[in-house]
XYZ file of C-alpha atoms in Angstrom:
672
model
C 166.804 76.918 167.790
C 167.557 73.357 168.861
C 166.989 70.551 166.368
C 163.653 69.524 167.982
C 162.524 73.165 167.976
C 163.348 73.438 164.273
C 161.387 70.248 163.641
C 158.347 71.511 165.558
C 158.409 74.845 163.715
C 158.626 73.098 160.325
C 155.888 70.640 161.227
C 153.527 73.352 162.411
C 154.149 75.454 159.300
C 153.514 72.525 156.942
C 150.496 71.296 158.900
C 148.865 74.728 158.986
C 148.097 74.595 155.247
C 145.597 71.881 154.190
C 147.184 71.848 150.718
C 150.237 70.230 152.289
C 148.712 67.417 154.291
C 145.455 66.316 155.827
C 144.496 66.399 159.503
C 146.673 64.032 161.569
C 148.277 62.870 158.329
C 151.943 62.541 157.495
C 154.975 62.804 159.731
C 158.248 64.708 159.937
C 161.649 63.985 161.433
C 165.101 65.336 162.182
C 168.393 63.707 163.118
C 170.972 65.185 165.472
C 173.370 64.545 168.291
C 172.733 64.611 172.039
C 174.855 63.689 175.041
C 174.150 60.239 176.377
C 173.540 60.785 180.118
C 174.998 57.336 180.898
C 178.284 57.499 178.954
C 178.631 61.244 178.554
C 179.379 60.629 174.860
C 177.650 62.174 171.845
C 174.828 59.982 170.545
C 172.977 60.346 167.243
C 169.194 60.290 167.650
C 166.094 60.602 165.502
C 163.229 62.869 166.514
C 160.088 61.831 164.622
C 156.418 62.631 164.945
C 154.897 59.816 166.956
C 151.794 57.752 166.345
C 148.678 59.897 166.147
C 148.775 63.644 166.596
C 148.620 66.385 164.014
C 151.492 68.260 162.349
C 149.744 71.598 162.658
C 149.509 71.336 166.448
C 152.540 69.122 167.136
C 154.540 69.809 170.290
C 157.760 68.247 171.556
C 155.705 65.826 173.675
C 154.349 64.391 170.424
C 157.792 63.326 169.216
C 159.318 59.885 169.560
C 163.091 59.933 170.161
C 165.144 56.927 169.050
C 168.847 56.072 168.981
C 169.825 56.095 165.336
C 172.463 53.355 165.610
C 170.018 50.912 167.185
C 167.255 51.818 164.735
C 169.503 51.218 161.736
C 170.780 47.972 163.259
C 167.265 46.596 162.825
C 168.121 46.140 159.140
C 170.366 43.255 160.186
C 167.535 41.405 161.971
C 164.721 42.350 159.583
C 162.868 39.070 158.897
C 161.373 40.165 155.551
C 158.206 41.772 154.302
C 155.963 38.896 155.431
C 156.935 39.591 159.061
C 157.610 43.322 158.898
C 154.890 44.110 161.452
C 157.202 42.669 164.102
C 159.506 45.630 163.577
C 157.049 48.059 165.183
C 157.546 46.395 168.568
C 161.298 46.497 167.965
C 161.190 50.305 167.755
C 160.554 50.387 171.510
C 164.008 48.891 172.077
C 165.547 51.789 170.143
C 164.051 54.575 172.269
C 166.344 57.153 173.826
C 165.157 57.827 177.368
C 161.598 57.759 178.623
C 158.501 59.691 177.696
C 157.514 61.080 174.349
C 155.080 59.583 171.870
C 154.961 55.992 170.672
C 156.899 55.436 167.420
C 154.647 55.208 164.370
C 154.672 52.689 161.526
C 156.543 55.261 159.397
C 159.521 55.483 161.767
C 161.649 53.258 159.496
C 161.135 55.611 156.551
C 162.603 58.497 158.527
C 165.425 56.572 160.155
C 166.674 54.643 157.126
C 166.689 57.509 154.630
C 170.162 59.079 154.632
C 169.164 62.699 155.177
C 169.196 64.875 158.303
C 165.587 66.016 157.783
C 162.658 64.110 156.227
C 159.003 64.992 155.569
C 156.291 62.490 154.653
C 153.083 64.266 153.608
C 149.720 63.605 151.971
C 149.071 66.607 149.697
C 146.147 66.292 147.303
C 148.345 67.262 144.354
C 150.969 64.650 145.185
C 148.395 61.889 145.723
C 146.759 62.825 142.404
C 149.996 61.922 140.622
C 150.439 58.909 142.916
C 147.021 57.533 141.901
C 147.181 58.326 138.194
C 147.261 55.233 135.966
C 150.538 56.401 134.391
C 151.935 57.948 137.567
C 155.620 57.120 136.921
C 155.605 58.785 133.506
C 153.696 61.815 134.783
C 156.105 62.172 137.695
C 158.999 62.223 135.222
C 157.198 64.764 133.038
C 156.328 66.972 136.010
C 159.624 66.916 137.907
C 162.312 65.572 135.629
C 164.902 63.853 137.777
C 164.318 66.018 140.872
C 161.607 63.661 142.156
C 161.661 59.869 141.804
C 158.832 57.313 141.831
C 158.362 54.541 144.416
C 155.869 51.773 143.646
C 152.976 51.218 146.062
C 153.833 49.385 149.216
C 151.951 49.273 152.478
C 153.531 51.589 155.093
C 156.160 49.767 157.115
C 159.787 48.740 157.366
C 160.088 47.572 153.755
C 158.762 50.883 152.445
C 161.516 52.595 154.442
C 164.086 50.367 152.780
C 162.553 51.062 149.350
C 162.718 54.837 149.771
C 166.252 54.700 151.156
C 167.348 52.677 148.106
C 165.661 55.052 145.651
C 167.293 58.060 147.332
C 170.702 56.383 147.199
C 170.231 55.631 143.501
C 169.049 59.186 142.739
C 171.402 61.577 144.580
C 170.026 64.532 142.628
C 166.445 63.909 143.875
C 164.795 66.040 146.545
C 162.064 63.505 147.211
C 159.746 60.818 145.891
C 156.149 60.226 144.890
C 154.857 57.160 146.730
C 152.525 55.218 144.438
C 148.912 55.346 145.677
C 149.949 57.128 148.838
C 151.692 60.536 149.031
C 155.134 62.166 148.964
C 158.381 62.072 150.917
C 160.991 64.847 150.748
C 164.310 65.433 152.486
C 166.956 68.066 153.030
C 170.296 68.829 154.665
C 168.672 71.451 156.891
C 165.180 71.889 158.244
C 164.669 74.906 155.975
C 165.813 72.990 152.906
C 163.570 70.042 153.733
C 160.519 72.286 154.088
C 161.457 74.103 150.888
C 161.754 70.790 149.010
C 158.417 69.551 150.337
C 156.709 72.730 149.192
C 158.464 72.583 145.814
C 157.049 69.096 145.174
C 153.558 70.107 146.283
C 153.374 73.410 144.393
C 155.007 72.010 141.246
C 152.433 69.208 141.192
C 149.624 71.733 141.686
C 150.858 73.857 138.784
C 151.331 70.789 136.580
C 147.789 69.564 137.190
C 146.348 73.030 136.590
C 148.261 73.698 133.359
C 148.234 70.200 131.910
C 144.801 69.077 133.116
C 141.500 68.707 131.266
C 138.938 71.455 131.976
C 136.164 69.050 133.096
C 137.870 66.026 134.665
C 134.622 64.768 136.193
C 132.709 65.025 132.926
C 129.714 67.222 132.134
C 126.991 68.237 134.584
C 124.107 65.759 134.693
C 120.784 67.635 134.357
C 118.816 67.478 137.607
C 121.887 66.752 139.729
C 122.924 70.394 140.161
C 123.067 71.903 143.653
C 119.725 73.052 145.046
C 119.412 76.727 146.113
C 120.944 77.395 149.539
C 117.787 77.530 151.678
C 116.136 74.603 149.917
C 119.345 72.573 150.081
C 119.791 73.021 153.817
C 116.131 72.369 154.539
C 116.342 69.101 152.615
C 119.602 68.215 154.343
C 117.951 68.736 157.737
C 115.050 66.507 156.698
C 117.296 63.729 155.387
C 120.033 63.869 158.036
C 118.192 61.933 160.795
C 117.207 59.212 158.311
C 120.777 58.873 157.039
C 122.239 58.903 160.540
C 119.794 56.237 161.666
C 120.902 54.001 158.792
C 124.586 54.723 159.455
C 124.027 53.762 163.109
C 122.746 50.252 162.374
C 125.834 48.598 163.870
C 127.011 51.365 166.171
C 125.587 54.787 167.020
C 127.547 57.502 165.233
C 127.693 61.297 165.101
C 127.339 63.063 161.766
C 128.757 66.059 159.939
C 127.210 67.837 156.947
C 129.273 69.398 154.150
C 127.840 71.333 151.214
C 131.004 73.014 149.965
C 131.381 73.885 146.298
C 133.942 71.071 145.900
C 131.431 68.476 147.095
C 128.382 69.813 145.260
C 130.289 70.118 141.987
C 131.513 66.491 142.222
C 127.975 65.278 142.978
C 126.614 66.983 139.881
C 128.986 65.348 137.378
C 128.767 62.383 135.050
C 131.683 60.462 136.588
C 130.303 60.594 140.152
C 129.136 56.981 140.317
C 132.103 55.233 138.655
C 134.720 57.287 140.518
C 132.994 56.924 143.892
C 132.812 53.167 143.323
C 136.614 53.011 142.996
C 136.968 54.316 146.544
C 139.840 56.297 148.013
C 143.529 55.347 147.843
C 145.721 57.007 150.464
C 145.603 54.878 153.653
C 144.786 57.938 155.761
C 141.755 58.530 153.550
C 140.024 55.161 153.486
C 140.759 54.316 157.115
C 138.417 57.205 157.906
C 136.021 57.123 154.951
C 135.757 53.332 154.544
C 136.486 51.559 151.316
C 133.881 53.565 149.356
C 130.896 55.894 149.968
C 127.169 55.300 149.597
C 125.919 57.406 146.686
C 122.266 58.294 146.115
C 121.421 57.831 142.436
C 118.381 60.133 142.260
C 118.277 63.741 141.017
C 118.282 66.594 143.501
C 114.649 67.394 142.757
C 113.310 63.914 143.542
C 110.566 63.911 146.222
C 111.980 63.489 149.720
C 109.954 60.331 150.315
C 111.491 58.788 147.183
C 114.986 59.686 148.376
C 114.276 58.162 151.799
C 112.989 54.938 150.228
C 116.011 54.762 147.929
C 118.399 55.442 150.808
C 117.029 52.424 152.652
C 117.471 50.226 149.566
C 120.993 51.505 148.916
C 121.920 51.034 152.560
C 120.885 47.387 152.471
C 122.896 46.935 149.251
C 125.900 48.718 150.799
C 125.883 46.425 153.818
C 125.715 43.344 151.605
C 128.567 44.671 149.448
C 130.727 45.511 152.447
C 130.167 42.069 153.897
C 131.210 40.624 150.539
C 134.355 42.801 150.562
C 135.231 41.498 154.002
C 134.593 37.858 153.114
C 136.618 38.106 149.884
C 139.762 39.172 151.685
C 139.538 38.015 155.309
C 141.543 35.042 156.483
C 141.728 33.101 159.725
C 143.872 35.811 161.368
C 141.751 38.798 160.322
C 139.965 40.799 163.023
C 136.186 40.464 163.098
C 134.230 42.717 160.750
C 133.815 46.036 162.547
C 130.613 47.237 160.952
C 129.042 47.362 157.529
C 127.530 50.861 157.547
C 128.891 53.669 155.349
C 131.036 56.464 156.797
C 130.301 58.757 153.826
C 126.881 59.287 152.205
C 126.642 61.479 149.096
C 123.308 63.034 148.094
C 123.365 64.930 144.764
C 122.144 68.497 145.017
C 122.291 68.346 148.822
C 125.818 67.438 149.917
C 127.872 64.980 151.914
C 127.057 63.370 155.265
C 130.068 61.923 157.091
C 129.999 59.844 160.254
C 132.252 58.829 163.118
C 132.283 57.931 166.783
C 132.348 61.610 167.766
C 132.028 65.034 166.171
C 135.711 65.404 165.360
C 135.921 61.956 163.789
C 132.839 62.682 161.673
C 134.201 66.066 160.582
C 137.619 64.650 159.747
C 136.034 61.835 157.707
C 134.302 64.488 155.620
C 137.512 66.479 155.240
C 139.331 63.361 154.070
C 136.680 62.645 151.464
C 137.068 66.212 150.184
C 140.793 65.397 149.904
C 139.832 62.283 147.945
C 137.641 64.332 145.588
C 140.567 66.665 144.944
C 142.827 63.665 144.297
C 140.352 62.145 141.842
C 139.993 65.474 140.042
C 143.742 65.828 139.657
C 144.276 62.246 138.492
C 141.393 62.417 136.021
C 142.621 65.792 134.732
C 145.893 64.337 133.465
C 145.226 60.596 133.300
C 142.848 58.022 134.767
C 142.255 57.656 138.496
C 143.666 54.269 139.562
C 143.666 53.779 143.346
C 145.409 50.905 145.076
C 143.668 47.504 144.738
C 140.791 46.570 147.000
C 142.856 43.755 148.501
C 145.485 46.254 149.637
C 142.829 48.473 151.177
C 141.575 45.490 153.151
C 145.119 44.664 154.335
C 145.339 48.136 155.853
C 141.764 48.482 157.118
C 141.998 45.120 158.921
C 145.705 45.347 159.710
C 146.605 43.729 163.031
C 148.484 46.910 163.968
C 145.430 49.025 163.212
C 143.237 46.676 165.255
C 145.680 46.904 168.176
C 145.508 50.698 167.980
C 141.699 50.565 168.119
C 141.780 48.224 171.097
C 144.000 50.679 172.994
C 141.460 53.478 172.710
C 139.889 54.490 176.032
C 136.425 53.216 176.864
C 133.816 55.663 175.510
C 131.984 57.909 177.937
C 128.352 57.023 178.786
C 126.829 59.565 176.381
C 129.370 59.160 173.569
C 127.585 59.255 170.246
C 124.500 60.943 171.725
C 123.269 64.294 170.410
C 121.451 66.621 172.803
C 119.451 69.842 172.521
C 118.951 71.792 175.759
C 116.620 74.784 175.788
C 117.205 77.712 178.104
C 120.811 76.560 178.398
C 122.440 79.985 178.441
C 122.384 80.097 182.249
C 121.333 78.373 185.439
C 119.900 74.873 185.352
C 120.052 74.609 181.561
C 123.719 75.587 181.491
C 124.544 73.027 184.189
C 122.674 70.330 182.251
C 124.515 71.179 179.027
C 127.857 71.096 180.851
C 127.103 67.705 182.411
C 125.887 66.128 179.180
C 128.986 67.365 177.344
C 131.257 66.108 180.135
C 129.647 62.673 179.752
C 130.455 62.602 176.025
C 127.353 64.036 174.339
C 127.358 66.541 171.480
C 125.245 69.428 172.778
C 123.286 72.193 171.084
C 122.694 75.197 173.359
C 119.365 76.916 172.668
C 118.495 80.160 174.407
C 116.608 83.369 173.754
C 119.850 85.148 174.677
C 122.087 84.286 171.734
C 125.221 85.711 173.351
C 124.758 83.561 176.446
C 124.143 80.493 174.287
C 127.302 81.177 172.279
C 129.359 81.579 175.464
C 128.213 78.227 176.863
C 128.669 76.500 173.509
C 132.225 77.802 173.239
C 132.972 76.549 176.740
C 131.795 72.971 176.107
C 132.554 72.647 172.391
C 128.892 72.598 171.369
C 126.828 74.606 168.927
C 124.697 77.631 169.796
C 121.168 78.437 168.629
C 119.173 81.570 169.336
C 115.619 80.348 169.819
C 112.289 81.563 171.137
C 110.486 78.379 172.175
C 107.075 80.036 171.760
C 107.679 80.318 168.010
C 107.151 77.063 166.076
C 109.383 78.185 163.218
C 112.192 79.121 165.615
C 111.874 75.765 167.371
C 112.060 73.890 164.080
C 115.091 75.979 163.123
C 116.777 74.991 166.415
C 116.137 71.304 165.768
C 117.362 71.702 162.173
C 120.514 73.450 163.379
C 121.186 70.587 165.805
C 120.636 68.012 163.084
C 122.914 69.802 160.615
C 125.609 70.296 163.248
C 125.698 66.713 164.518
C 123.701 64.549 162.098
C 120.605 63.913 164.193
C 119.101 64.244 167.653
C 118.822 61.793 170.557
C 118.191 63.746 173.723
C 116.083 66.844 174.305
C 115.813 68.725 177.572
C 112.834 71.062 177.855
C 114.298 73.532 180.329
C 113.386 76.994 178.974
C 111.169 78.859 181.394
C 110.370 81.978 183.359
C 108.495 82.694 186.582
C 105.935 85.264 187.649
C 104.934 85.267 191.331
C 101.560 86.950 191.880
C 98.348 86.149 193.726
C 95.293 85.248 191.648
C 93.701 88.690 191.776
C 96.904 90.364 190.541
C 97.739 87.832 187.826
C 96.972 89.356 184.446
C 95.859 87.556 181.318
C 99.243 88.428 179.814
C 101.008 86.867 182.816
C 99.014 83.679 182.336
C 99.615 83.534 178.585
C 103.333 84.247 178.897
C 103.862 81.499 181.470
C 101.942 78.962 179.407
C 103.418 80.036 176.075
C 106.998 79.586 177.261
C 106.636 76.418 179.337
C 103.506 74.535 178.280
C 103.364 75.515 174.607
C 107.153 75.835 174.295
C 107.753 72.338 175.658
C 105.067 70.964 173.357
C 106.633 72.598 170.280
C 110.144 71.406 171.150
C 108.975 67.866 171.904
C 106.959 67.749 168.675
C 109.795 68.927 166.413
C 112.374 66.715 168.128
C 110.129 63.648 168.139
C 109.578 63.998 164.390
C 113.341 63.837 163.829
C 113.763 60.976 166.310
C 111.036 58.913 164.656
C 112.645 59.466 161.238
C 115.998 58.467 162.743
C 114.589 55.192 164.034
C 117.016 54.643 166.926
C 114.944 55.884 169.861
C 115.694 58.856 172.069
C 115.057 60.708 175.309
C 112.910 63.749 176.080
C 113.314 65.214 179.556
C 111.092 67.942 180.978
C 112.445 70.174 183.725
C 109.169 70.633 185.520
C 108.960 71.668 189.184
C 107.931 70.751 192.676
C 105.210 73.322 191.984
C 103.616 70.978 189.439
C 102.487 68.968 192.494
C 102.651 71.355 195.432
C 100.104 74.175 195.766
C 102.330 77.076 196.760
C 101.165 80.624 197.530
C 100.879 83.382 194.897
C 101.858 80.982 192.125
C 98.815 80.189 190.021
C 100.192 80.868 186.518
C 103.588 79.271 187.118
C 102.226 76.266 189.005
C 99.543 75.587 186.405
C 102.058 75.774 183.551
C 104.383 73.375 185.383
C 101.484 70.989 185.965
C 100.818 71.122 182.216
C 104.442 70.169 181.549
C 104.247 67.350 184.087
C 101.239 65.802 182.371
C 102.865 66.184 178.942
C 105.542 63.818 180.282
C 102.932 61.147 180.994
C 101.039 61.669 177.747
C 104.138 61.611 175.532
C 105.684 58.677 177.374
C 102.593 56.649 176.483
C 102.528 57.870 172.875
C 106.197 57.773 171.908
C 107.222 54.540 173.589
C 106.401 52.596 170.438
C 109.277 54.458 168.749
C 111.749 53.722 171.555
C 111.524 57.325 172.780
C 111.476 57.661 176.553
C 109.927 60.730 178.189
C 110.706 61.601 181.795
C 110.680 64.643 184.050
C 112.670 66.277 186.813
C 110.961 68.264 189.580
C 113.459 70.712 191.137
C 112.721 73.227 193.853
C 114.496 76.233 195.248
C 117.372 76.343 192.764
C 118.539 79.862 193.489
C 122.285 79.911 192.766
C 123.079 80.663 189.132
C 119.415 80.779 188.207
C 118.401 83.167 185.477
C 114.794 82.934 186.673
C 115.593 83.940 190.243
C 117.955 86.699 189.091
C 115.244 88.054 186.781
C 112.856 89.064 189.583
C 111.365 85.761 190.698
C 113.817 85.602 193.624
C 112.815 89.021 194.912
C 109.135 88.157 194.541
C 109.418 84.815 196.362
C 111.602 86.363 199.076
C 108.890 88.956 199.662
C 106.223 86.243 199.864
C 108.209 84.368 202.517
C 109.484 87.469 204.327
C 113.210 86.752 204.001
C 116.069 88.751 202.432
C 116.594 87.765 198.800
C 120.235 86.810 199.440
C 119.009 84.326 202.088
C 116.372 82.721 199.894
C 118.471 79.627 199.061
C 119.142 79.034 202.748
C 115.444 79.502 203.519
C 114.429 76.927 200.932
C 117.017 74.490 202.291
C 115.730 74.748 205.864
C 112.196 73.847 204.872
C 113.347 70.573 203.274
C 113.681 67.192 204.889
C 117.411 66.985 204.147
C 118.102 70.634 205.019
C 120.276 70.979 201.917
C 120.285 73.675 199.248
C 119.531 72.481 195.717
C 122.033 73.611 193.075
C 121.845 73.515 189.258
C 124.338 70.633 189.114
C 121.973 68.494 191.212
C 119.295 68.862 188.546
C 121.870 68.088 185.867
C 122.800 64.912 187.734
C 119.168 63.783 187.630
C 119.012 64.381 183.868
C 122.142 62.301 183.413
C 120.747 59.548 185.641
C 117.673 59.369 183.407
C 119.625 59.345 180.145
C 123.036 57.855 180.938
C 122.175 54.253 180.153
C 121.245 52.675 183.489
C 117.503 53.433 183.377
C 116.811 52.016 179.924
C 113.390 50.675 180.954
C 112.120 53.830 182.660
C 109.638 56.210 181.055
C 106.892 58.461 182.396
C 108.838 59.077 185.628
C 109.197 62.343 187.543
C 112.347 62.583 189.671
C 112.149 65.038 192.598
C 115.303 67.118 193.117
C 114.106 69.243 196.019
C 116.054 67.941 199.062
C 112.765 66.493 200.289
C 109.474 68.380 200.283
C 106.870 66.073 201.781
C 103.950 68.050 200.368
C 105.334 67.440 196.862
C 105.802 63.663 197.234
C 104.371 61.898 194.197
C 101.447 59.617 194.956
């Protein structure tokens, strides 16, 4: 393999195991020689994982490639630690060729250390030693002289110089523990470097396990134990919208729920409050989890209303404390405060709620706090957990380089941060709506009576699937709960589930009538009721959209049960718009007609029935419907989806109680 191929293979292997490093954390490098295309001479270069990206999925495109001679020449112009941020821009002048990833802040560490291969990782076991109060002594006890200690320093050019000096002074060492931060290892070959990284990680794990106290978090606090599974998840679903609403005070966020054994055990222990108050230490951790979490201080069995009231009090206190943290450390050059809401909320007996701008960010924040719990356990097992000072956390959180990175992020999509539930989304109109909402940035839950179809659509758009019968109140509540637990809350509901029976009055049975009304009239009512309850608890408004029909207005032939049920849905829009507006919840409708292509309803017999009524071949039904419209155009599922997006995408913020026709123009169905 080439040197870059060896580096990619090593990176992927290390990144595949969460014991070695966290998601998008750490970086790896290799040095080697290439032919300079200008001079034809051999040139030494550094391949290093670029800014962003993840070791486990790293490809060659994610590497930055720099000329080693130019990179090392930066030592001669280094202006000192007070101006070390200037060196990041200087890396661009060391690049070899075009393309590749942007060099990261850790590039100096890899280039200045005299070793062909270097790994910088954030293993929980290594950070546990790095954050222990007597970390240097424990490192010596654990590794002897095979691993050295480097005092805490913010990532940057000076840290690279520090590590290079420690390596030069300790030729027998295979790596270092970076105080408060992580580990760095090196080797003469890629295989040796990986082997040394794993030796440091596994040796630290074994040391903590053999040397550590049996209950590093203290004894279990009575009443704070984990609730039984079903009760725990039901309570989590009830609390999640409230917590997300609070966490969205400054900016709407998506949530993630974690009730792993690691989390629940930490939440049940005596040291929960004091350890959580110390916050996390590794920069990768607190950049995603904020300086510290919000921790509920009530037992798991406390009444839900008491927990909600306490959450609101604690949230106000958290915001005041965060503002104080910012004001203590900010100076004239600091970026503006980004937001004072927590990214991590811990509820004893229930679990952890983590938040971010999208689902992945929220999930990763939770994963990083699990890393932090593991770090605290390890440090407390052999010593006392002592993270880096608050002032240093602020220097990183409000680092000019970090702010610049945030400013370079692409503009969010219109529905970013919105959470949607679409019923009947396994096919046809519902599927098209789910696809459009996801494409516009929403997190989408796919609900359908056909669980396989729902799962297929969810896999396609990166959503979550729910098997749900909308005529069953318990199943509807379970669908809303599943949405809330998957994404933290609910903002947008599309009542699309339906079916169609085409019969004249004298042939319409009581069962036909009940089935049509149960699925569409009652089903829409149940979904709107369960969703509105969560939206009201959330306190940040929302949208409910009914996919009604042209037939809610137009009196078509042989259509009494379907048309009456659609008229019921249409009036629910008006009634709920009037009732829910006080909570910032907008309710609107879409009236499609003749959506034949991709339609589960038409494929299920309705198409054949309507074709027979109109005397046309079933395969020509879409064309027939188009020719009877004003625009002479066939209506497709994506046209209905476009109307849903128009109602919810942010431009019609003052519109509620509206029905939007999507029928290519049917004069008899014009709203009056």
